[in-house]
mmCIF file of N, CA and C in Angstrom:
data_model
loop_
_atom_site.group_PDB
_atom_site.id
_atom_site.type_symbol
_atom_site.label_atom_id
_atom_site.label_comp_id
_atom_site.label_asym_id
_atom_site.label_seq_id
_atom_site.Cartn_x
_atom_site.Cartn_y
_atom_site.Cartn_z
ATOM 1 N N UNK Z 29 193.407 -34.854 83.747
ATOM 2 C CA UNK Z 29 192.507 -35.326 82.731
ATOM 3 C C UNK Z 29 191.107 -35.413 83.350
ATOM 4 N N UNK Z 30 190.073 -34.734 82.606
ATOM 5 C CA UNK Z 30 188.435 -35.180 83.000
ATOM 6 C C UNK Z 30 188.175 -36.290 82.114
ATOM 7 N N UNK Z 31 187.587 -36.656 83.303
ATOM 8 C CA UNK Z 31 186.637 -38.368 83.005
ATOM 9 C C UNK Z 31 185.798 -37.549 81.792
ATOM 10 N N UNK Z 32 184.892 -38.899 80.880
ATOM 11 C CA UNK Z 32 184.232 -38.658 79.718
ATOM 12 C C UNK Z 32 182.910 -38.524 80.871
ATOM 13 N N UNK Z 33 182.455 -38.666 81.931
ATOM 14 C CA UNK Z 33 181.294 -38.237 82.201
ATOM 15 C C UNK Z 33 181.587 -36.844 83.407
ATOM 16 N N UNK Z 34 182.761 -36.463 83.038
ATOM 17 C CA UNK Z 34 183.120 -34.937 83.823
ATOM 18 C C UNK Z 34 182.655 -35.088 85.408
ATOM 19 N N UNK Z 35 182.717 -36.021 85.916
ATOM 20 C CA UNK Z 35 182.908 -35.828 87.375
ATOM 21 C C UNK Z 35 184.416 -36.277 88.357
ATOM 22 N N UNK Z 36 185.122 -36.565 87.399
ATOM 23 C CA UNK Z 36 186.331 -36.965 88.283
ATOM 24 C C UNK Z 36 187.334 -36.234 87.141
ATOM 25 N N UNK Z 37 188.458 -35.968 88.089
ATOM 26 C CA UNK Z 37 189.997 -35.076 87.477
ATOM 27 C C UNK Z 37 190.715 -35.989 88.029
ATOM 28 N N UNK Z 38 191.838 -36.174 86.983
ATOM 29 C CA UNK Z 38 192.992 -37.270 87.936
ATOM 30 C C UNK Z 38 194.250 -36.476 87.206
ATOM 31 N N UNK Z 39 195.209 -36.592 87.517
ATOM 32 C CA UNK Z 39 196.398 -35.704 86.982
ATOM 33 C C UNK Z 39 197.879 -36.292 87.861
ATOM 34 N N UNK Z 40 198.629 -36.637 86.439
ATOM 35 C CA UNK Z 40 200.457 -36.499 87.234
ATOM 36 C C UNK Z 40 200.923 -35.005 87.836
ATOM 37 N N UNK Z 41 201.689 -35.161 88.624
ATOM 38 C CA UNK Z 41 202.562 -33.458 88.787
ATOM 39 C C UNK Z 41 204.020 -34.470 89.133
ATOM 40 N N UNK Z 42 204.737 -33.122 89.098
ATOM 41 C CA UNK Z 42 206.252 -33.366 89.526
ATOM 42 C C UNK Z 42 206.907 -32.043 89.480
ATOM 43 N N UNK Z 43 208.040 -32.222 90.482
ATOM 44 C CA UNK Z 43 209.081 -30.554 90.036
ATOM 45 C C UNK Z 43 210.148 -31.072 90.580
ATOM 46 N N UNK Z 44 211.032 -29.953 90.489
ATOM 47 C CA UNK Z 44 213.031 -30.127 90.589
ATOM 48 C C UNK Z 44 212.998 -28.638 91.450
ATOM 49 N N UNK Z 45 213.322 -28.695 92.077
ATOM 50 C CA UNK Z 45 213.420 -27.724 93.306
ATOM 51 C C UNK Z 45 214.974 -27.732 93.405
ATOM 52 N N UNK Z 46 215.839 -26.625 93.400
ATOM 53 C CA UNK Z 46 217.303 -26.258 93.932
ATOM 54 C C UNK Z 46 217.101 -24.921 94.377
ATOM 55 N N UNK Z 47 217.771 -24.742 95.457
ATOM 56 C CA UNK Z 47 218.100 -23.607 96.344
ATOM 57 C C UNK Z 47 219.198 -23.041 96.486
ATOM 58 N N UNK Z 48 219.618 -21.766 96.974
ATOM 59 C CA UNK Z 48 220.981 -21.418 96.704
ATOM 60 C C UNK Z 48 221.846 -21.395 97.298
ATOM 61 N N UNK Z 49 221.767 -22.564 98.535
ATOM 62 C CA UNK Z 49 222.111 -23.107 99.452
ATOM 63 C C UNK Z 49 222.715 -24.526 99.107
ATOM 64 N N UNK Z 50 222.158 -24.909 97.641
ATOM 65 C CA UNK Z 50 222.971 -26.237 97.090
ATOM 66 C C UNK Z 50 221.451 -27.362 97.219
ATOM 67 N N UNK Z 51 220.609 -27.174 97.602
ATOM 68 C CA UNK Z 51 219.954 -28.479 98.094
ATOM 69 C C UNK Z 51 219.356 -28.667 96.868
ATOM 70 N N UNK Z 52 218.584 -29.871 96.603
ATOM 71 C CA UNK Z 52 218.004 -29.967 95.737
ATOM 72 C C UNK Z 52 217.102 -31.537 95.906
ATOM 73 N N UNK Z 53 216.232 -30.959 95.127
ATOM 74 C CA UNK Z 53 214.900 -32.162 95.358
ATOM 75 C C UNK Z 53 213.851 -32.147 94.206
ATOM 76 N N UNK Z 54 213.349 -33.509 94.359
ATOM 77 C CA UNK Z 54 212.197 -33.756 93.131
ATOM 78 C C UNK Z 54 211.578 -34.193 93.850
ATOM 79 N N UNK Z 55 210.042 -34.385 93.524
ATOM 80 C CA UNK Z 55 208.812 -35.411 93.027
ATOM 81 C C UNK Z 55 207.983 -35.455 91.981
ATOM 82 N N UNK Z 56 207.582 -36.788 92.517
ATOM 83 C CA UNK Z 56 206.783 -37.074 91.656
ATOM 84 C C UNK Z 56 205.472 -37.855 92.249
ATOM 85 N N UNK Z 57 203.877 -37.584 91.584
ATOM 86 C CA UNK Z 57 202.643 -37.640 92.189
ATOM 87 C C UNK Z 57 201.931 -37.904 91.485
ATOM 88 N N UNK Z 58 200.303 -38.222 92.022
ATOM 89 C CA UNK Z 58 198.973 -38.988 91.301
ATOM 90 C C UNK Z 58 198.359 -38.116 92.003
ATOM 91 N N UNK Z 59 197.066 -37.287 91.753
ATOM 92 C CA UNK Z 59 196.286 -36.867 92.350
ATOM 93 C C UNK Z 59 194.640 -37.699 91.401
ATOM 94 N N UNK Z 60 193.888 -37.338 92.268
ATOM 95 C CA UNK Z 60 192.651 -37.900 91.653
ATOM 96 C C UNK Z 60 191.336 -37.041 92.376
ATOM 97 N N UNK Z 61 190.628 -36.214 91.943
ATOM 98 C CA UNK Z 61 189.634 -35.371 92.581
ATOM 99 C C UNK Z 61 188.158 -35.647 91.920
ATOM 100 N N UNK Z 62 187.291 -35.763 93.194
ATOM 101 C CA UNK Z 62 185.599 -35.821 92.577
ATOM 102 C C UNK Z 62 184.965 -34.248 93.228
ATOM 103 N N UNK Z 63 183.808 -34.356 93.232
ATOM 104 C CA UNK Z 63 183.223 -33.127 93.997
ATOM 105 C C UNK Z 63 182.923 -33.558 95.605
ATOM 106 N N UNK Z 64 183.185 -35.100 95.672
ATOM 107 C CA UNK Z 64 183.391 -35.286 97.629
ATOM 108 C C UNK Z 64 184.166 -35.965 97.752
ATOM 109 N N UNK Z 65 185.210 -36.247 96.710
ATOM 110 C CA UNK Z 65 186.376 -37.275 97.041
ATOM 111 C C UNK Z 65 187.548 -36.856 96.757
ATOM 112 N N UNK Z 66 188.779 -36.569 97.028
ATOM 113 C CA UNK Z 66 190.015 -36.300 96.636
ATOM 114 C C UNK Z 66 190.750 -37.131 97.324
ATOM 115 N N UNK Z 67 192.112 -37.424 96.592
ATOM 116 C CA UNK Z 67 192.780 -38.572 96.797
ATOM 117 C C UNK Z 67 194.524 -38.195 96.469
ATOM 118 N N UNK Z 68 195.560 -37.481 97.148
ATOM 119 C CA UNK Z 68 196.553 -37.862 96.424
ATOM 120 C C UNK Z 68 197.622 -38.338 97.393
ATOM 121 N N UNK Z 69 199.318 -38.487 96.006
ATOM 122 C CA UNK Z 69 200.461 -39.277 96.383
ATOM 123 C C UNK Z 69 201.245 -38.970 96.046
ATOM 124 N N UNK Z 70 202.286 -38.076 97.019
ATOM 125 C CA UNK Z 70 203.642 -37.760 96.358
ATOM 126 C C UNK Z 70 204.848 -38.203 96.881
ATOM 127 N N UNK Z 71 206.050 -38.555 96.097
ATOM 128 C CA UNK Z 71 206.988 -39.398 96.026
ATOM 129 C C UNK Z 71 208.195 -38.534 96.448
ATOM 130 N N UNK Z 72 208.624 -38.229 97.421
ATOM 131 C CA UNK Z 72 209.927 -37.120 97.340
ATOM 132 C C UNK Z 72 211.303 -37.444 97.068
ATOM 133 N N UNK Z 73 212.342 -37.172 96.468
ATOM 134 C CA UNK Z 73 213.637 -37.599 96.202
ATOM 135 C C UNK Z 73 214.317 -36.208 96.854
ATOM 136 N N UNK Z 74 214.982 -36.919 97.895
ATOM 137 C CA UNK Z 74 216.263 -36.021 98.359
ATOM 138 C C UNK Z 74 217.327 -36.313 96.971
ATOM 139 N N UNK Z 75 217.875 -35.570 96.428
ATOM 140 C CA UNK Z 75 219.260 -35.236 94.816
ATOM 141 C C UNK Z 75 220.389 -34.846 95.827
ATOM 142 N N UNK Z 76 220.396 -33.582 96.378
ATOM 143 C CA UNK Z 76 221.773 -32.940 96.848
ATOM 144 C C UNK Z 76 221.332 -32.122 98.418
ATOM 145 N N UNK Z 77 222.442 -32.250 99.413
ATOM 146 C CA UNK Z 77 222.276 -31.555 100.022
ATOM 147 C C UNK Z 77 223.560 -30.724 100.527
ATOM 148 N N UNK Z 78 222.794 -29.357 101.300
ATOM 149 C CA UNK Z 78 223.730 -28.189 101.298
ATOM 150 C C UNK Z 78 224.587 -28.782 102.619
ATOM 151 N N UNK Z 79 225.395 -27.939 103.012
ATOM 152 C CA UNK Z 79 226.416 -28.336 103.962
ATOM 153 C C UNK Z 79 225.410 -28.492 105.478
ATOM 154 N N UNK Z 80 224.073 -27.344 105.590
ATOM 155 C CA UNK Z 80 223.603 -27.418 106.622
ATOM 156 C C UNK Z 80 222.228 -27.956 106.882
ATOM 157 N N UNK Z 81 222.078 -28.175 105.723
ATOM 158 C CA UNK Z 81 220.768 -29.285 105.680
ATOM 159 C C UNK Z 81 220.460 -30.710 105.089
ATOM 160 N N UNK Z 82 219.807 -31.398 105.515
ATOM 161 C CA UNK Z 82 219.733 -32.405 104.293
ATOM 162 C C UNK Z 82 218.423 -32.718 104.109
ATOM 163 N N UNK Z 83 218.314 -32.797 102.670
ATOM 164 C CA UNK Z 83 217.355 -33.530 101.974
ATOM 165 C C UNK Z 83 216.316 -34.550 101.985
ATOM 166 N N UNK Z 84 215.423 -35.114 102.801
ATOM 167 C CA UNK Z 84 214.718 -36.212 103.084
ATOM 168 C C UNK Z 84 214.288 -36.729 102.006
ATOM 169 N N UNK Z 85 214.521 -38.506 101.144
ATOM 170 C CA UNK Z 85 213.172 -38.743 100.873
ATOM 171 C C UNK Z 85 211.996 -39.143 101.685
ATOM 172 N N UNK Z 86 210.789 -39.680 100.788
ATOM 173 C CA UNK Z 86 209.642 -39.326 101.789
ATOM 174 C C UNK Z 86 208.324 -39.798 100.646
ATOM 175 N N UNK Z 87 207.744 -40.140 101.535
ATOM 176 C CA UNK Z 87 206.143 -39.430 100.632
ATOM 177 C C UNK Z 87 204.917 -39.130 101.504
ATOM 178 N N UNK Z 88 204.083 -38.762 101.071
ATOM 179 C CA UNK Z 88 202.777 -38.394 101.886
ATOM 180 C C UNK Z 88 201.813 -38.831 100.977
ATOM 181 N N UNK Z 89 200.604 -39.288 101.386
ATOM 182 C CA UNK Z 89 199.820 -39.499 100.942
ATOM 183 C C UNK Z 89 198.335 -39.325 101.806
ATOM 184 N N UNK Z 90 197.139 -38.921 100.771
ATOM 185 C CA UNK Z 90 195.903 -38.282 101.573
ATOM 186 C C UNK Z 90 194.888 -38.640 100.976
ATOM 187 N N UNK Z 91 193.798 -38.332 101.935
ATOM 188 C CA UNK Z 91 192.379 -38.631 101.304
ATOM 189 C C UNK Z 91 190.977 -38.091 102.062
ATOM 190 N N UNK Z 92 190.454 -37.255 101.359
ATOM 191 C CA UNK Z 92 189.535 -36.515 101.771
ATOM 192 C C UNK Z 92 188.408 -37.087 100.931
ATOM 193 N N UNK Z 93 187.743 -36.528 102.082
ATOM 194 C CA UNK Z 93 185.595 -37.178 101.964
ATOM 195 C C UNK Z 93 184.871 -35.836 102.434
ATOM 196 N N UNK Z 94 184.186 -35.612 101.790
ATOM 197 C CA UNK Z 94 183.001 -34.008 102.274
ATOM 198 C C UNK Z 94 181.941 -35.486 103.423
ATOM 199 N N UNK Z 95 181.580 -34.473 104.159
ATOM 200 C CA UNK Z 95 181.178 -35.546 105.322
ATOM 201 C C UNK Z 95 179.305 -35.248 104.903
ATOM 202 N N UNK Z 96 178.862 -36.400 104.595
ATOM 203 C CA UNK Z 96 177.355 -36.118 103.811
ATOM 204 C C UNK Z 96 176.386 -35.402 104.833
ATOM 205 N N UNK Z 97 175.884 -34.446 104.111
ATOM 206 C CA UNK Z 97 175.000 -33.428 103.917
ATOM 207 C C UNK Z 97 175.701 -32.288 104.921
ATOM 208 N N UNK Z 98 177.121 -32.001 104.915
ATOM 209 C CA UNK Z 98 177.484 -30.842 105.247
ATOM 210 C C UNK Z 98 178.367 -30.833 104.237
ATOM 211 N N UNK Z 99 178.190 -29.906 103.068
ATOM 212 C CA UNK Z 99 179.048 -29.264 102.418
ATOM 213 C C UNK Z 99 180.078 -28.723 102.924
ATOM 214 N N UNK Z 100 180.076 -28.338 104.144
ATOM 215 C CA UNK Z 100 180.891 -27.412 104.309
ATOM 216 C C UNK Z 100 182.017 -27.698 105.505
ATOM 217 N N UNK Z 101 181.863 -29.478 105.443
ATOM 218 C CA UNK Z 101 182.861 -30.276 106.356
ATOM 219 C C UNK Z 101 183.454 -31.269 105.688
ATOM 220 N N UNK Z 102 185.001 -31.456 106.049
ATOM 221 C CA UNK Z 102 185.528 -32.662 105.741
ATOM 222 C C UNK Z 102 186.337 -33.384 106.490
ATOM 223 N N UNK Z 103 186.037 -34.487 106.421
ATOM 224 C CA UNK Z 103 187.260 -35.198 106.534
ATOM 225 C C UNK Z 103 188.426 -35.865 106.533
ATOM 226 N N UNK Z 104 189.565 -36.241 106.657
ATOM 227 C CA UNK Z 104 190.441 -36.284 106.064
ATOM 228 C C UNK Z 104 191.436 -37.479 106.710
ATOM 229 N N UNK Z 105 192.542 -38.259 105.911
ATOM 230 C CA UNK Z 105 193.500 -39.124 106.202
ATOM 231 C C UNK Z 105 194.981 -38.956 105.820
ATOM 232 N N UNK Z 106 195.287 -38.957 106.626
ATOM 233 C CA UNK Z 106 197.254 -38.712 106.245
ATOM 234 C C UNK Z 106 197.851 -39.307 106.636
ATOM 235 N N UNK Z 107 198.878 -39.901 105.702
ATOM 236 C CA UNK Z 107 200.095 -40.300 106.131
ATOM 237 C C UNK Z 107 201.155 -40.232 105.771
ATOM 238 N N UNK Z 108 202.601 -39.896 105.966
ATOM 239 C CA UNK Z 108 203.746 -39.863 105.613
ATOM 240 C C UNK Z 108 204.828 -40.521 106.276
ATOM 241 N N UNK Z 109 205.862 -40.195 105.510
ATOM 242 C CA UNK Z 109 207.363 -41.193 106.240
ATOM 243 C C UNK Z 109 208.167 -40.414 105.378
ATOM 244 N N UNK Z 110 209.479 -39.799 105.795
ATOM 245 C CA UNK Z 110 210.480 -38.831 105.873
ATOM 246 C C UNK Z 110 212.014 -39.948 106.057
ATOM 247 N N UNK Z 111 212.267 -40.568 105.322
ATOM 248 C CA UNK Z 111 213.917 -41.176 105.405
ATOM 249 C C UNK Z 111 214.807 -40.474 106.365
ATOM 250 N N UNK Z 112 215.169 -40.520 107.495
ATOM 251 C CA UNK Z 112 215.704 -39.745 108.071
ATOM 252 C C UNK Z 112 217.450 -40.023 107.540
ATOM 253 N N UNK Z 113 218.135 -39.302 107.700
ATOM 254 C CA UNK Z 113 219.620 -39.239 107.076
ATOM 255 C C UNK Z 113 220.541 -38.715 108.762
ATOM 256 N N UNK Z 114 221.387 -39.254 109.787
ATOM 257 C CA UNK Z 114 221.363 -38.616 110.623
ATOM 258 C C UNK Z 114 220.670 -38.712 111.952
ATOM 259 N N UNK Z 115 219.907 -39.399 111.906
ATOM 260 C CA UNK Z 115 218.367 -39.241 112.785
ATOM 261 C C UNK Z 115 217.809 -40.143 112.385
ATOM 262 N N UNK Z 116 216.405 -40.532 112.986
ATOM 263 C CA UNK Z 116 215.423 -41.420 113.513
ATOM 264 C C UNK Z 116 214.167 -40.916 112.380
ATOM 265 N N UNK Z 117 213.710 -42.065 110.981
ATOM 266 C CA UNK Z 117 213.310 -41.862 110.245
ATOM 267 C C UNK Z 117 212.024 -41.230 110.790
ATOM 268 N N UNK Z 118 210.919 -39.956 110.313
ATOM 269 C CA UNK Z 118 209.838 -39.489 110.667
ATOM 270 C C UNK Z 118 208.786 -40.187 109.565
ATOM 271 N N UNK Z 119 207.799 -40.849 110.668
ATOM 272 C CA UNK Z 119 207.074 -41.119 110.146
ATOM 273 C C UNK Z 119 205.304 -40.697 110.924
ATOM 274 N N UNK Z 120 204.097 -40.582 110.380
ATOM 275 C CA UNK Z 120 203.120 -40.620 111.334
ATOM 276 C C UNK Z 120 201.445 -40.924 110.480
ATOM 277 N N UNK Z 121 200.603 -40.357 111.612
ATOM 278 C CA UNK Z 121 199.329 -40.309 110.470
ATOM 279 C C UNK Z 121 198.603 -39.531 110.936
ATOM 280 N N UNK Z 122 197.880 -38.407 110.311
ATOM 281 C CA UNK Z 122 197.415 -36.943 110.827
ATOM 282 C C UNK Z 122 195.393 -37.748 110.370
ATOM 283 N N UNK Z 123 194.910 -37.485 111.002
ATOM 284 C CA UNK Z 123 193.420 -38.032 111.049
ATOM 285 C C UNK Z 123 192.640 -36.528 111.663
ATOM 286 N N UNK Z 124 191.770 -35.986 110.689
ATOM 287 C CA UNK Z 124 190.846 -34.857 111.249
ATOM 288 C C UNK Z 124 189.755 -34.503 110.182
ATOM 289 N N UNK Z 125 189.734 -32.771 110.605
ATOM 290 C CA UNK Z 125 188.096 -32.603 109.966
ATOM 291 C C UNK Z 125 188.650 -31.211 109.387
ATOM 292 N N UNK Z 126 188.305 -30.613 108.864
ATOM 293 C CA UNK Z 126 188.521 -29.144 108.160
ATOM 294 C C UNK Z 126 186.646 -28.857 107.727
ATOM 295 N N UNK Z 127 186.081 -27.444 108.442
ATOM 296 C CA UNK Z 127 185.403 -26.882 108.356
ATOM 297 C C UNK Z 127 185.094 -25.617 108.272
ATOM 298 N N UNK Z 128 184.490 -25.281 106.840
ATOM 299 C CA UNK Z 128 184.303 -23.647 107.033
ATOM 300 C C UNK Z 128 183.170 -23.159 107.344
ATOM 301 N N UNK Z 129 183.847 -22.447 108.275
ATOM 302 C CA UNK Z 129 183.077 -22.160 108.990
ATOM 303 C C UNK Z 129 182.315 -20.832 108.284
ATOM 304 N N UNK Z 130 183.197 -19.896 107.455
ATOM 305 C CA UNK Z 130 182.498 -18.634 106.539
ATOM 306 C C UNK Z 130 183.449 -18.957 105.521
ATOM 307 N N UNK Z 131 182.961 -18.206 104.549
ATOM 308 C CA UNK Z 131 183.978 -18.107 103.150
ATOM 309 C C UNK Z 131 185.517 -17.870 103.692
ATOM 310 N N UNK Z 132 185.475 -17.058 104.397
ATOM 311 C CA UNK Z 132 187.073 -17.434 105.112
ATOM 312 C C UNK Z 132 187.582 -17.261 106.478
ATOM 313 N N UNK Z 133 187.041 -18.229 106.488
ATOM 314 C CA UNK Z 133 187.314 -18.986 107.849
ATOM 315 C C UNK Z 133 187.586 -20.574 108.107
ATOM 316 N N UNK Z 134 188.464 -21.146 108.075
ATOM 317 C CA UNK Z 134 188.138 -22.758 108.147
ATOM 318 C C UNK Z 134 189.265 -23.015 109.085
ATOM 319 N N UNK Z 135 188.603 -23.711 109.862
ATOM 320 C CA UNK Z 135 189.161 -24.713 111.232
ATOM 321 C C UNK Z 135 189.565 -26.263 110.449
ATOM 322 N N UNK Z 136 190.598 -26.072 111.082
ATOM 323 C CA UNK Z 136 190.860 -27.656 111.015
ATOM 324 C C UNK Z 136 190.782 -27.854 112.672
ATOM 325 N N UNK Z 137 190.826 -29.432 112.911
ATOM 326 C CA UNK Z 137 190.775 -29.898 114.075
ATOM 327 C C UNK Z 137 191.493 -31.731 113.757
ATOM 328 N N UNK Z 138 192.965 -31.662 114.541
ATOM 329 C CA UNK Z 138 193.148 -33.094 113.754
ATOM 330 C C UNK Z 138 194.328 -33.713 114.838
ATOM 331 N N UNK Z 139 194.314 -35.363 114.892
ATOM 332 C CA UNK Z 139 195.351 -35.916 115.772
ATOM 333 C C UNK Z 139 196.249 -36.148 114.599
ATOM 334 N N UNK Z 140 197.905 -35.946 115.339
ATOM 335 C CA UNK Z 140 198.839 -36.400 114.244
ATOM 336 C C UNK Z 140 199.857 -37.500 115.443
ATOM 337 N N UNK Z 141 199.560 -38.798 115.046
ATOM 338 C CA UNK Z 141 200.575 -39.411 116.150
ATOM 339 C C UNK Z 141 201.938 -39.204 116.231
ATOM 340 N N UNK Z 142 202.561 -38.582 115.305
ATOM 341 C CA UNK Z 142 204.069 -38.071 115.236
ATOM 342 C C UNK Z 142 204.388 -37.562 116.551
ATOM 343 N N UNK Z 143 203.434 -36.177 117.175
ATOM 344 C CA UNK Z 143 203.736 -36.229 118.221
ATOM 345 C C UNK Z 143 203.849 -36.651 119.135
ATOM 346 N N UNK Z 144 202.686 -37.819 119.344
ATOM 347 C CA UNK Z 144 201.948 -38.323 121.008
ATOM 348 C C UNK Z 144 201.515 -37.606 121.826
ATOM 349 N N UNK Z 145 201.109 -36.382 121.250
ATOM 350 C CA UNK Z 145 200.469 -35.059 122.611
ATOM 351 C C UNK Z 145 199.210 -35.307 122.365
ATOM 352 N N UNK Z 146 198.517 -36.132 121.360
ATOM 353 C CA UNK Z 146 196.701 -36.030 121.466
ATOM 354 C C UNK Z 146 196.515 -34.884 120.248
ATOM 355 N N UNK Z 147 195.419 -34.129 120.618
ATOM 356 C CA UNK Z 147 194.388 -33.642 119.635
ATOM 357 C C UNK Z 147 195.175 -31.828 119.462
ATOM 358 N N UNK Z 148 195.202 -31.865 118.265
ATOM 359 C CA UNK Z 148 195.911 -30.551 117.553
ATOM 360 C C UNK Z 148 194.835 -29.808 117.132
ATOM 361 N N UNK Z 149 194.291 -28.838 117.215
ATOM 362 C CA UNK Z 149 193.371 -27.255 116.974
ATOM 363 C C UNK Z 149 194.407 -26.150 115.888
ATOM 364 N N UNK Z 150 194.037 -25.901 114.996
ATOM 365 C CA UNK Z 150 194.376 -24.667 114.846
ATOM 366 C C UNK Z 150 193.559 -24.044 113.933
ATOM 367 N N UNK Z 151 193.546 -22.692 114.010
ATOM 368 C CA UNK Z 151 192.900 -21.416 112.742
ATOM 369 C C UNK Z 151 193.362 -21.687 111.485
ATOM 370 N N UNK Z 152 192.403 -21.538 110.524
ATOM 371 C CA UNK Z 152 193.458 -21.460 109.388
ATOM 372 C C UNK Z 152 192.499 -20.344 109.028
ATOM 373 N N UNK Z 153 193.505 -19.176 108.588
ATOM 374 C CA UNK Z 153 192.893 -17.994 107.707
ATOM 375 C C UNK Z 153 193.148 -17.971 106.202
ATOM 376 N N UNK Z 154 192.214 -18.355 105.229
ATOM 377 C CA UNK Z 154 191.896 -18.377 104.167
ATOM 378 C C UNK Z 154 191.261 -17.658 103.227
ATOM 379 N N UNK Z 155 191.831 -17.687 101.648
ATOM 380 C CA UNK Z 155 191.416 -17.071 100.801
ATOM 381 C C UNK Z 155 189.892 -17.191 100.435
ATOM 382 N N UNK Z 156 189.190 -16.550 99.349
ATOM 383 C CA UNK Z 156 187.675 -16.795 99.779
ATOM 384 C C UNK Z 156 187.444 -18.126 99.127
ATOM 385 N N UNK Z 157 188.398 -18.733 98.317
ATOM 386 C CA UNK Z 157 188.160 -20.006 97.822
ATOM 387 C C UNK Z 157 189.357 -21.384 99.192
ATOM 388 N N UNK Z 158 189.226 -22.070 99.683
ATOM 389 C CA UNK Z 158 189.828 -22.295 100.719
ATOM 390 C C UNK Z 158 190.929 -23.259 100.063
ATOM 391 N N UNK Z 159 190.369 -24.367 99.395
ATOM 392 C CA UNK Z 159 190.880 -25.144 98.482
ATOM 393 C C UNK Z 159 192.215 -24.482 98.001
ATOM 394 N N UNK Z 160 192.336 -23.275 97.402
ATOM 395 C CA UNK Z 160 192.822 -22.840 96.529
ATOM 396 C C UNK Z 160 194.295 -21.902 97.414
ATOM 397 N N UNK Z 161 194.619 -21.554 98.190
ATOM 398 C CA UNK Z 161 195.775 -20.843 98.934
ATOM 399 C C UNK Z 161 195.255 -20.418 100.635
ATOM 400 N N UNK Z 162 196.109 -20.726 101.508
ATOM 401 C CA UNK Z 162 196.131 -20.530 102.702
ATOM 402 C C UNK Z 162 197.316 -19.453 102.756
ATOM 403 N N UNK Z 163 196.145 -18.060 103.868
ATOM 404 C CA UNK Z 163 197.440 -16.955 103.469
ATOM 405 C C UNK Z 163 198.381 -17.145 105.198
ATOM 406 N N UNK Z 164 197.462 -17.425 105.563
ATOM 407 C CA UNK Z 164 198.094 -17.122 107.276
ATOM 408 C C UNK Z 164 197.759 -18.780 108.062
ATOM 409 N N UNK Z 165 198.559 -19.262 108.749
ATOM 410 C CA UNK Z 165 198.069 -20.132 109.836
ATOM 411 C C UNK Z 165 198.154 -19.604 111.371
ATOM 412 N N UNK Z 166 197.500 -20.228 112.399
ATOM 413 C CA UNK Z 166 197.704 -19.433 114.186
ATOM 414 C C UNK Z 166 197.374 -20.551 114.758
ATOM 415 N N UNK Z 167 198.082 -20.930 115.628
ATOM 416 C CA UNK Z 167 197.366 -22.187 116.074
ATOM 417 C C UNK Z 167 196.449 -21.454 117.168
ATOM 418 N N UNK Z 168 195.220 -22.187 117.337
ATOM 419 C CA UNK Z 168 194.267 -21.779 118.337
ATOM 420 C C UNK Z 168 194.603 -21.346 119.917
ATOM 421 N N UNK Z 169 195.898 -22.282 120.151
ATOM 422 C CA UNK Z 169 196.198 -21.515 121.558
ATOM 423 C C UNK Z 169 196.901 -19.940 121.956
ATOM 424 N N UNK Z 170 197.366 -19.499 120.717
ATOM 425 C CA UNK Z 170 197.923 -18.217 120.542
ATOM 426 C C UNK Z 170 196.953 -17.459 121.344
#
């Protein structure tokens, strides 16, 4: 939905995902977008799982800021948590910057404490709208 003064979009999503492997999964989400603010939250439901995988619930949630007077930088906040089933629930928080560098080219650069290794680099090769589909990832040490 656009705001009555057309600078903010906010919108539900959700889907039902099954595979032919048996698994199956939903969510459900809030997104909320300005022209330097985006904001969303999705809810995951593990339904069924196949004999060799299982299903996590989970959610993630994010929030991006264009970093003032560079259009063409952002920054960003993450966090998620993964129900572990089996295992040791995953949880963490990814903190960085995404910059394009050309119409397609954009670096991210970001810590995710999940691991504990410190500071993560990688390429991202992008469509000419960046927002919009990532065709390839490489991480920078390749």
């Amino acid at each position: 939905m656009l705001s009555d003064d057309k600078t903010l979009m906010t919108g539900f999503n959700g889907f039902l995902d099954y595979d032919d492997a048996g698994n199956t999964r939903t969510s459900l989400g809030f997104e909320a977008r300005s022209a330097v603010l985006e904001f969303w939250y999705n809810q995951y439901f593990g339904i069924g799982n196949a004999t060799d995988e299982k299903v996590l619930d989970g959610y993630d949630l994010r929030l991006v800021s264009q970093i003032p007077y560079l259009h063409w930088a952002d920054i960003f906040a993450n966090t998620y948590k993964w129900d572990g089933i089996d295992r040791d629930d995953i949880k963490g928080t990814k903190l960085g910057s995404q910059l394009l560098l050309t119409p397609n080219l954009n670096l991210e650069i970001a810590y995710d404490d999940k691991d504990k290794n410190g500071l993560k680099d990688c390429l991202l090769y992008t469509s000419p709208s960046p927002r919009d589909a990532t065709l390839s990832r490489m991480p920078s040490s390749a």
